[in-house]
């Protein structure tokens, strides 16, 4: 059983479309992180959300942390081919070590 | 480039051989994490080390896998007597404390023939 469930698992859209991906759990978290991973590379941290209901924007990307701090969403406006990649959410699996627990990811393909 | 450096980027081994994966953390970072990623999946935590100490190895398989982070030199993830199921991408991340963001390397892709 996955602690973090991401949906959809795969998404293929045309350039210019909007999309939302989700990261859900039944557990409450003190914070949640979103990463993007491109083929052949390591994950790169996009944002950390901490407060329930928090919304953070990174250019065309909007991240929201659920009010109950159990879930999060990532919305991309006017997607571009450069947004193609694997989007991963992650939470801290231990207050002592900082080890991360990842969702299985959403693979996004943006076609020109 | 002051990022996390992993080598080799690609490693091919035959069943029964040993695989050694190296990770040089970012300058100034003394905390190293290893993760494993299977195709189309997220990353799974394996082990967390500080200089000369294993802090958390709860994600390491009980046999054949070991990790070290010596006082001098890179962190090493060692897999003995590799099997086909060990084929994966292995990522290293480093940070300057256990509650600071982790910076990832570009991984070592291990293929077992």
Tab-separated table of C-alpha atoms in Angstrom:
chain	number	residue	atom	x	y	z
A	1	UNK	CA	0.000	0.000	0.000
A	2	UNK	CA	1.375	3.370	-1.076
A	3	UNK	CA	1.457	6.115	1.544
A	4	UNK	CA	1.122	8.672	-1.255
A	5	UNK	CA	-1.174	7.997	-4.191
A	6	UNK	CA	-0.563	10.093	-7.280
A	7	UNK	CA	-3.025	10.482	-10.121
A	8	UNK	CA	-3.202	10.231	-12.969
A	9	UNK	CA	-0.294	7.879	-13.511
A	10	UNK	CA	0.159	9.013	-17.123
A	11	UNK	CA	-0.986	12.152	-18.895
A	12	UNK	CA	-0.439	13.106	-22.525
A	13	UNK	CA	-1.671	16.504	-23.658
A	14	UNK	CA	-1.148	19.087	-26.360
A	15	UNK	CA	0.898	22.220	-25.876
A	16	UNK	CA	-1.214	25.030	-24.460
A	17	UNK	CA	-3.606	22.852	-22.458
A	18	UNK	CA	-4.059	23.087	-18.697
A	19	UNK	CA	-3.706	20.116	-16.372
A	20	UNK	CA	-3.871	19.145	-12.722
A	21	UNK	CA	-2.156	16.236	-11.007
A	22	UNK	CA	-2.911	15.022	-7.528
A	23	UNK	CA	-1.121	13.568	-4.554
A	24	UNK	CA	-3.397	11.997	-1.936
A	25	UNK	CA	-3.009	10.250	1.365
A	26	UNK	CA	-5.002	9.327	4.436
A	27	UNK	CA	-2.169	10.566	6.654
A	28	UNK	CA	-1.451	14.087	7.833
A	29	UNK	CA	1.907	15.622	7.021
A	30	UNK	CA	3.811	18.602	8.368
A	31	UNK	CA	5.026	19.403	4.856
A	32	UNK	CA	5.009	18.035	1.320
A	33	UNK	CA	7.397	18.457	-1.561
A	34	UNK	CA	6.989	18.332	-5.335
A	35	UNK	CA	9.827	17.257	-7.624
A	36	UNK	CA	10.225	17.042	-11.384
A	37	UNK	CA	12.438	14.394	-12.896
A	38	UNK	CA	13.485	14.406	-16.543
A	39	UNK	CA	14.693	11.259	-18.318
A	40	UNK	CA	18.237	10.358	-17.387
A	41	UNK	CA	18.412	12.881	-14.565
A	42	UNK	CA	17.759	13.087	-10.868
A	43	UNK	CA	14.689	14.703	-9.283
A	44	UNK	CA	14.759	18.455	-8.867
A	45	UNK	CA	12.854	20.098	-6.049
A	46	UNK	CA	10.129	22.447	-7.274
A	47	UNK	CA	8.438	23.516	-4.063
A	48	UNK	CA	7.772	22.669	-0.428
A	49	UNK	CA	4.321	23.377	1.029
A	50	UNK	CA	3.941	23.583	4.763
A	51	UNK	CA	0.686	25.225	5.824
A	52	UNK	CA	-2.769	23.703	5.298
A	53	UNK	CA	-4.497	25.518	2.425
A	54	UNK	CA	-1.239	27.054	1.252
A	55	UNK	CA	-0.927	27.998	-2.411
A	56	UNK	CA	2.432	28.566	-4.043
A	57	UNK	CA	3.078	29.679	-7.593
A	58	UNK	CA	6.139	29.001	-9.683
A	59	UNK	CA	5.611	30.703	-13.043
A	60	UNK	CA	2.889	28.607	-14.740
A	61	UNK	CA	2.835	26.016	-11.948
A	62	UNK	CA	0.455	26.371	-8.994
A	63	UNK	CA	0.841	24.112	-5.969
A	64	UNK	CA	-1.779	23.708	-3.270
A	65	UNK	CA	-1.612	21.914	0.063
A	66	UNK	CA	-4.949	20.593	1.295
A	67	UNK	CA	-6.575	22.237	4.305
A	68	UNK	CA	-6.129	19.043	6.326
A	69	UNK	CA	-2.543	18.585	5.078
A	70	UNK	CA	-3.360	15.148	3.667
A	71	UNK	CA	-3.220	15.952	-0.025
A	72	UNK	CA	-1.796	18.306	-2.594
A	73	UNK	CA	-2.301	19.303	-6.201
A	74	UNK	CA	-0.147	20.706	-8.953
A	75	UNK	CA	-1.803	22.732	-11.690
A	76	UNK	CA	0.040	23.685	-14.860
A	77	UNK	CA	-1.359	26.448	-17.044
A	78	UNK	CA	-0.669	26.491	-20.777
A	79	UNK	CA	1.626	23.471	-20.697
A	80	UNK	CA	4.759	23.521	-22.833
A	81	UNK	CA	6.910	20.653	-24.155
A	82	UNK	CA	9.544	21.652	-21.608
A	83	UNK	CA	7.118	20.646	-18.850
A	84	UNK	CA	7.431	17.014	-19.945
A	85	UNK	CA	8.718	14.800	-17.176
A	86	UNK	CA	7.891	12.723	-14.121
A	87	UNK	CA	6.253	14.695	-11.327
A	88	UNK	CA	6.776	13.267	-7.879
A	89	UNK	CA	5.347	14.250	-4.536
A	90	UNK	CA	7.240	13.348	-1.382
A	91	UNK	CA	6.940	13.654	2.369
A	92	UNK	CA	9.374	13.362	5.210
A	93	UNK	CA	9.265	9.762	6.422
A	94	UNK	CA	10.994	10.435	9.709
A	95	UNK	CA	11.395	13.463	11.920
A	96	UNK	CA	14.850	12.258	12.898
A	97	UNK	CA	16.440	11.366	9.599
A	98	UNK	CA	14.775	13.377	6.857
A	99	UNK	CA	14.370	10.338	4.614
A	100	UNK	CA	11.816	11.002	1.909
A	101	UNK	CA	8.829	8.860	0.972
A	102	UNK	CA	7.786	9.367	-2.641
A	103	UNK	CA	4.591	8.765	-4.540
A	104	UNK	CA	4.846	6.670	-7.672
A	105	UNK	CA	4.684	9.775	-9.820
A	106	UNK	CA	2.738	11.223	-12.731
A	107	UNK	CA	4.402	10.950	-16.129
A	108	UNK	CA	3.482	14.007	-18.174
A	109	UNK	CA	4.018	14.282	-21.908
A	110	UNK	CA	3.324	17.615	-23.589
A	111	UNK	CA	3.207	17.343	-27.354
A	112	UNK	CA	4.053	20.363	-29.518
B	1	UNK	CA	29.906	21.906	-11.016
B	2	UNK	CA	29.301	21.765	-7.292
B	3	UNK	CA	26.338	19.396	-7.499
B	4	UNK	CA	26.011	15.818	-6.310
B	5	UNK	CA	28.210	13.628	-8.480
B	6	UNK	CA	27.480	9.971	-9.068
B	7	UNK	CA	29.574	7.521	-10.997
B	8	UNK	CA	29.463	5.550	-13.036
B	9	UNK	CA	26.357	6.812	-14.820
B	10	UNK	CA	25.774	3.392	-16.325
B	11	UNK	CA	26.990	0.071	-14.981
B	12	UNK	CA	26.522	-3.347	-16.504
B	13	UNK	CA	27.177	-6.454	-14.454
B	14	UNK	CA	26.576	-10.169	-14.898
B	15	UNK	CA	24.649	-12.133	-12.323
B	16	UNK	CA	26.868	-12.970	-9.368
B	17	UNK	CA	29.275	-10.040	-9.806
B	18	UNK	CA	29.667	-7.092	-7.479
B	19	UNK	CA	28.467	-3.566	-8.200
B	20	UNK	CA	29.973	-0.477	-6.586
B	21	UNK	CA	28.178	2.828	-6.931
B	22	UNK	CA	29.846	6.059	-5.857
B	23	UNK	CA	28.404	9.338	-4.691
B	24	UNK	CA	30.249	12.568	-3.953
B	25	UNK	CA	27.927	14.930	-2.072
B	26	UNK	CA	27.693	18.637	-2.647
B	27	UNK	CA	30.501	20.623	-1.095
B	28	UNK	CA	29.792	21.202	2.565
B	29	UNK	CA	27.154	18.458	2.807
B	30	UNK	CA	27.750	15.704	5.326
B	31	UNK	CA	24.401	13.882	5.012
B	32	UNK	CA	23.928	11.329	2.235
B	33	UNK	CA	20.811	9.396	1.230
B	34	UNK	CA	20.527	6.551	-1.259
B	35	UNK	CA	17.311	5.789	-3.136
B	36	UNK	CA	16.383	3.155	-5.710
B	37	UNK	CA	14.005	3.702	-8.606
B	38	UNK	CA	12.413	0.973	-10.659
B	39	UNK	CA	10.989	1.757	-14.127
B	40	UNK	CA	7.898	3.983	-14.068
B	41	UNK	CA	8.019	4.199	-10.284
B	42	UNK	CA	8.935	6.714	-7.653
B	43	UNK	CA	12.014	6.504	-5.540
B	44	UNK	CA	12.339	4.178	-2.553
B	45	UNK	CA	14.555	5.133	0.367
B	46	UNK	CA	17.404	2.749	1.070
B	47	UNK	CA	19.866	4.216	3.548
B	48	UNK	CA	20.883	7.449	5.273
B	49	UNK	CA	24.477	8.086	6.282
B	50	UNK	CA	26.518	10.778	7.907
B	51	UNK	CA	30.286	10.796	7.843
B	52	UNK	CA	31.477	7.367	9.045
B	53	UNK	CA	28.037	6.475	10.416
B	54	UNK	CA	24.966	4.649	9.130
B	55	UNK	CA	22.009	6.447	10.668
B	56	UNK	CA	19.043	4.679	9.071
B	57	UNK	CA	19.264	1.582	6.886
B	58	UNK	CA	15.618	0.588	7.165
B	59	UNK	CA	15.212	0.527	3.374
B	60	UNK	CA	18.209	-1.682	2.644
B	61	UNK	CA	17.663	-5.317	1.675
B	62	UNK	CA	18.896	-7.554	4.479
B	63	UNK	CA	21.457	-9.369	2.353
B	64	UNK	CA	24.017	-8.430	-0.305
B	65	UNK	CA	23.612	-4.641	0.092
B	66	UNK	CA	25.884	-2.393	2.124
B	67	UNK	CA	26.736	1.281	2.242
B	68	UNK	CA	29.478	3.412	3.670
B	69	UNK	CA	30.435	7.076	3.862
B	70	UNK	CA	34.056	7.244	4.983
B	71	UNK	CA	35.745	10.226	6.538
B	72	UNK	CA	37.536	10.843	3.250
B	73	UNK	CA	36.132	10.095	-0.172
B	74	UNK	CA	32.730	9.382	-1.646
B	75	UNK	CA	29.864	7.376	-0.265
B	76	UNK	CA	29.744	3.853	-1.694
B	77	UNK	CA	26.708	1.640	-2.229
B	78	UNK	CA	27.875	-1.920	-2.694
B	79	UNK	CA	25.792	-4.773	-4.040
B	80	UNK	CA	27.306	-8.224	-3.856
B	81	UNK	CA	26.303	-11.196	-6.021
B	82	UNK	CA	23.936	-9.128	-8.117
B	83	UNK	CA	20.712	-10.619	-9.451
B	84	UNK	CA	18.427	-9.463	-12.271
B	85	UNK	CA	16.062	-7.860	-9.778
B	86	UNK	CA	18.803	-5.426	-8.773
B	87	UNK	CA	18.485	-3.697	-12.162
B	88	UNK	CA	17.336	-0.154	-11.379
B	89	UNK	CA	18.427	3.448	-11.198
B	90	UNK	CA	20.180	4.268	-7.949
B	91	UNK	CA	20.124	7.879	-6.815
B	92	UNK	CA	22.152	9.618	-4.189
B	93	UNK	CA	21.064	12.830	-2.478
B	94	UNK	CA	22.913	15.058	-0.053
B	95	UNK	CA	22.017	17.782	2.400
B	96	UNK	CA	23.715	19.802	5.104
B	97	UNK	CA	21.340	18.562	7.801
B	98	UNK	CA	18.490	16.095	8.246
B	99	UNK	CA	15.811	18.775	7.880
B	100	UNK	CA	17.184	20.671	4.888
B	101	UNK	CA	16.343	20.082	1.214
B	102	UNK	CA	18.057	17.155	-0.427
B	103	UNK	CA	19.921	17.652	-3.682
B	104	UNK	CA	19.950	14.675	-6.012
B	105	UNK	CA	22.584	13.370	-8.352
B	106	UNK	CA	21.719	12.108	-11.825
B	107	UNK	CA	21.889	8.489	-10.748
B	108	UNK	CA	23.623	5.281	-11.725
B	109	UNK	CA	21.691	2.988	-14.021
B	110	UNK	CA	22.543	-0.580	-13.116
B	111	UNK	CA	21.793	-3.325	-15.618
B	112	UNK	CA	22.238	-6.975	-14.774
B	113	UNK	CA	22.766	-9.397	-17.647
